[in-house]
């Protein structure tokens, strides 16, 4: 769902700039590449947390981790990471040929961020930079990458002006998912000295951060000039009750009960960025 959120935002940014239809073949390939990178990040996260002792299944509140459960060995997950990275390179070749050197640069940053997320002595997640990394990858990185692929690497000032707000919206919505995850794991992360942003802020301020990330895209709809968000984005307003429900859930729940909030927050972001597509469909523009 996180990948869909970013790709949809990027496609909308492209269409609103030059009123051309997206090329769905390239859009699908971009989505598969981003989803594959997300798989790499999840596999590396499993491996990194296991090596640092952060995955104690007797205390874990989230979904089971494959290494900690004994389903696969650390060596097997390293092989899986290697295979997935090779598949990502295969996908990247045509995308870079289409979008140019900037797409290659964005892809390398994405891979580096996925690997650095929980591995290394000073990994991003353990320094409280997880939300920042996710925001940049699924916000500006993915939205700009989608636009570059669709435009064939030709970025003019009008197209660039359309990227900013969709990037912020996608990054905020996807980062909110991680905020819920880290809120749930505050106590277990503290025990292994995993200094996420949630452990630094505490439960109260972390819940406020989730509310800010989820609700700020609606402020973008309200105050952004038309040159940055076109009228099709107005369809996202119908998701506001869903957003209020998501914030209420996060404030009302604790521990394992927050797992349901992960899915609700992820679905909110996808719906927010997909709603304008439905509006365009009704107008016969796709």
Tab-separated table of C-alpha atoms in Angstrom, residues 105-252:
chain	number	residue	atom	x	y	z
A	105	UNK	CA	20.803	8.491	-8.501
A	106	UNK	CA	17.437	8.221	-6.730
A	107	UNK	CA	17.551	4.431	-6.974
A	108	UNK	CA	21.013	4.216	-5.450
A	109	UNK	CA	19.943	6.442	-2.570
A	110	UNK	CA	16.884	4.229	-2.041
A	111	UNK	CA	18.947	1.040	-1.934
A	112	UNK	CA	21.489	2.620	0.407
A	113	UNK	CA	18.693	3.774	2.708
A	114	UNK	CA	17.065	0.322	2.727
A	115	UNK	CA	20.349	-1.336	3.705
A	116	UNK	CA	21.404	1.322	6.204
A	117	UNK	CA	17.987	1.321	7.876
A	118	UNK	CA	18.842	-1.279	10.541
A	119	UNK	CA	22.363	-2.483	9.630
A	120	UNK	CA	25.659	-0.964	10.639
A	121	UNK	CA	26.812	0.503	13.921
A	122	UNK	CA	24.874	3.732	13.426
A	123	UNK	CA	21.802	2.596	11.484
A	124	UNK	CA	19.003	5.017	10.654
A	125	UNK	CA	16.289	3.312	12.701
A	126	UNK	CA	18.509	3.195	15.806
A	127	UNK	CA	19.337	6.898	15.553
A	128	UNK	CA	15.726	8.064	15.368
A	129	UNK	CA	15.931	8.811	11.646
A	130	UNK	CA	13.600	6.081	10.395
A	131	UNK	CA	10.664	8.409	9.788
A	132	UNK	CA	12.890	10.895	7.967
A	133	UNK	CA	14.262	8.155	5.705
A	134	UNK	CA	10.781	6.817	4.936
A	135	UNK	CA	9.473	10.320	4.228
A	136	UNK	CA	12.280	11.030	1.759
A	137	UNK	CA	12.068	7.641	0.024
A	138	UNK	CA	8.289	7.427	-0.353
A	139	UNK	CA	7.811	11.177	-0.713
A	140	UNK	CA	10.221	13.196	-2.901
A	141	UNK	CA	12.243	10.176	-4.024
A	142	UNK	CA	9.363	8.055	-5.310
A	143	UNK	CA	7.183	10.884	-6.614
A	144	UNK	CA	10.056	12.542	-8.470
A	145	UNK	CA	11.218	9.167	-9.795
A	146	UNK	CA	7.740	8.404	-11.128
A	147	UNK	CA	7.532	11.797	-12.848
A	148	UNK	CA	10.992	11.410	-14.389
A	149	UNK	CA	10.129	7.998	-15.834
A	150	UNK	CA	6.814	9.247	-17.215
A	151	UNK	CA	8.401	12.349	-18.777
A	152	UNK	CA	11.363	10.489	-20.220
A	153	UNK	CA	13.727	12.475	-18.017
A	154	UNK	CA	12.495	15.836	-19.308
A	155	UNK	CA	11.782	18.040	-16.304
A	156	UNK	CA	10.665	21.618	-16.905
A	157	UNK	CA	9.767	24.240	-14.308
A	158	UNK	CA	6.031	23.562	-14.600
A	159	UNK	CA	6.478	19.851	-14.010
A	160	UNK	CA	8.863	20.473	-11.114
A	161	UNK	CA	6.344	22.801	-9.466
A	162	UNK	CA	3.805	19.957	-9.452
A	163	UNK	CA	6.085	17.563	-7.578
A	164	UNK	CA	6.426	19.336	-4.215
A	165	UNK	CA	2.979	18.985	-2.666
A	166	UNK	CA	2.299	15.401	-3.862
A	167	UNK	CA	5.734	14.485	-2.468
A	168	UNK	CA	4.852	15.970	0.912
A	169	UNK	CA	1.455	14.242	0.943
A	170	UNK	CA	2.818	10.812	0.052
A	171	UNK	CA	5.772	11.117	2.425
A	172	UNK	CA	3.564	12.202	5.323
A	173	UNK	CA	1.030	9.421	4.842
A	174	UNK	CA	3.636	6.660	4.544
A	175	UNK	CA	5.719	7.998	7.455
A	176	UNK	CA	2.606	7.853	9.628
A	177	UNK	CA	2.595	4.054	9.197
A	178	UNK	CA	6.080	3.817	10.693
A	179	UNK	CA	5.080	6.132	13.530
A	180	UNK	CA	2.337	3.677	14.553
A	181	UNK	CA	4.789	0.777	14.340
A	182	UNK	CA	7.340	2.532	16.543
A	183	UNK	CA	4.661	3.713	18.971
A	184	UNK	CA	3.622	0.103	19.520
A	185	UNK	CA	7.242	-0.978	20.102
A	186	UNK	CA	8.375	1.810	22.437
A	187	UNK	CA	8.906	-0.434	25.473
A	188	UNK	CA	10.630	-3.286	23.634
A	189	UNK	CA	12.837	-0.839	21.725
A	190	UNK	CA	13.900	0.843	24.941
A	191	UNK	CA	15.026	-2.513	26.349
A	192	UNK	CA	17.475	-3.014	23.462
A	193	UNK	CA	18.552	0.659	23.268
A	194	UNK	CA	16.856	1.179	19.911
A	195	UNK	CA	16.440	4.946	19.995
A	196	UNK	CA	13.617	5.455	17.542
A	197	UNK	CA	11.919	8.828	17.311
A	198	UNK	CA	9.021	7.356	19.313
A	199	UNK	CA	11.267	6.306	22.215
A	200	UNK	CA	12.715	9.825	22.283
A	201	UNK	CA	9.381	11.635	22.111
A	202	UNK	CA	7.335	9.306	24.315
A	203	UNK	CA	3.826	7.934	23.641
A	204	UNK	CA	1.939	11.227	23.945
A	205	UNK	CA	4.010	13.267	21.530
A	206	UNK	CA	4.349	10.299	19.162
A	207	UNK	CA	0.556	10.131	18.921
A	208	UNK	CA	0.487	13.843	18.195
A	209	UNK	CA	3.071	13.335	15.467
A	210	UNK	CA	0.863	10.668	13.872
A	211	UNK	CA	-2.087	13.062	13.917
A	212	UNK	CA	0.044	15.807	12.351
A	213	UNK	CA	1.302	13.541	9.565
A	214	UNK	CA	-2.167	12.171	8.789
A	215	UNK	CA	-4.003	15.516	8.875
A	216	UNK	CA	-1.424	17.843	7.276
A	217	UNK	CA	-2.228	16.602	3.727
A	218	UNK	CA	-5.725	18.039	4.181
A	219	UNK	CA	-4.159	21.409	4.980
A	220	UNK	CA	-2.308	21.064	1.666
A	221	UNK	CA	-5.644	20.556	-0.094
A	222	UNK	CA	-7.035	23.636	1.608
A	223	UNK	CA	-4.182	26.093	1.178
A	224	UNK	CA	-2.093	24.959	-1.817
A	225	UNK	CA	-2.454	27.050	-4.989
A	226	UNK	CA	-3.861	25.350	-8.070
A	227	UNK	CA	-0.475	25.393	-9.780
A	228	UNK	CA	0.776	22.942	-7.131
A	229	UNK	CA	-2.303	20.711	-6.709
A	230	UNK	CA	-4.942	20.629	-9.435
A	231	UNK	CA	-8.681	20.314	-8.840
A	232	UNK	CA	-8.724	16.519	-9.082
A	233	UNK	CA	-7.096	16.324	-5.645
A	234	UNK	CA	-10.325	17.652	-4.134
A	235	UNK	CA	-11.641	14.072	-4.312
A	236	UNK	CA	-9.348	13.247	-1.385
A	237	UNK	CA	-11.597	15.260	0.940
A	238	UNK	CA	-13.976	12.317	1.196
A	239	UNK	CA	-11.268	10.445	3.142
A	240	UNK	CA	-11.254	13.024	5.984
A	241	UNK	CA	-13.668	11.019	8.212
A	242	UNK	CA	-11.405	8.010	7.677
A	243	UNK	CA	-8.400	10.107	8.767
A	244	UNK	CA	-10.189	11.266	11.921
A	245	UNK	CA	-11.057	7.658	12.685
A	246	UNK	CA	-7.403	6.636	12.216
A	247	UNK	CA	-6.170	9.333	14.604
A	248	UNK	CA	-8.806	8.336	17.172
A	249	UNK	CA	-7.722	4.690	16.938
A	250	UNK	CA	-4.071	5.565	17.536
A	251	UNK	CA	-4.937	7.717	20.557
A	252	UNK	CA	-7.282	5.096	22.015
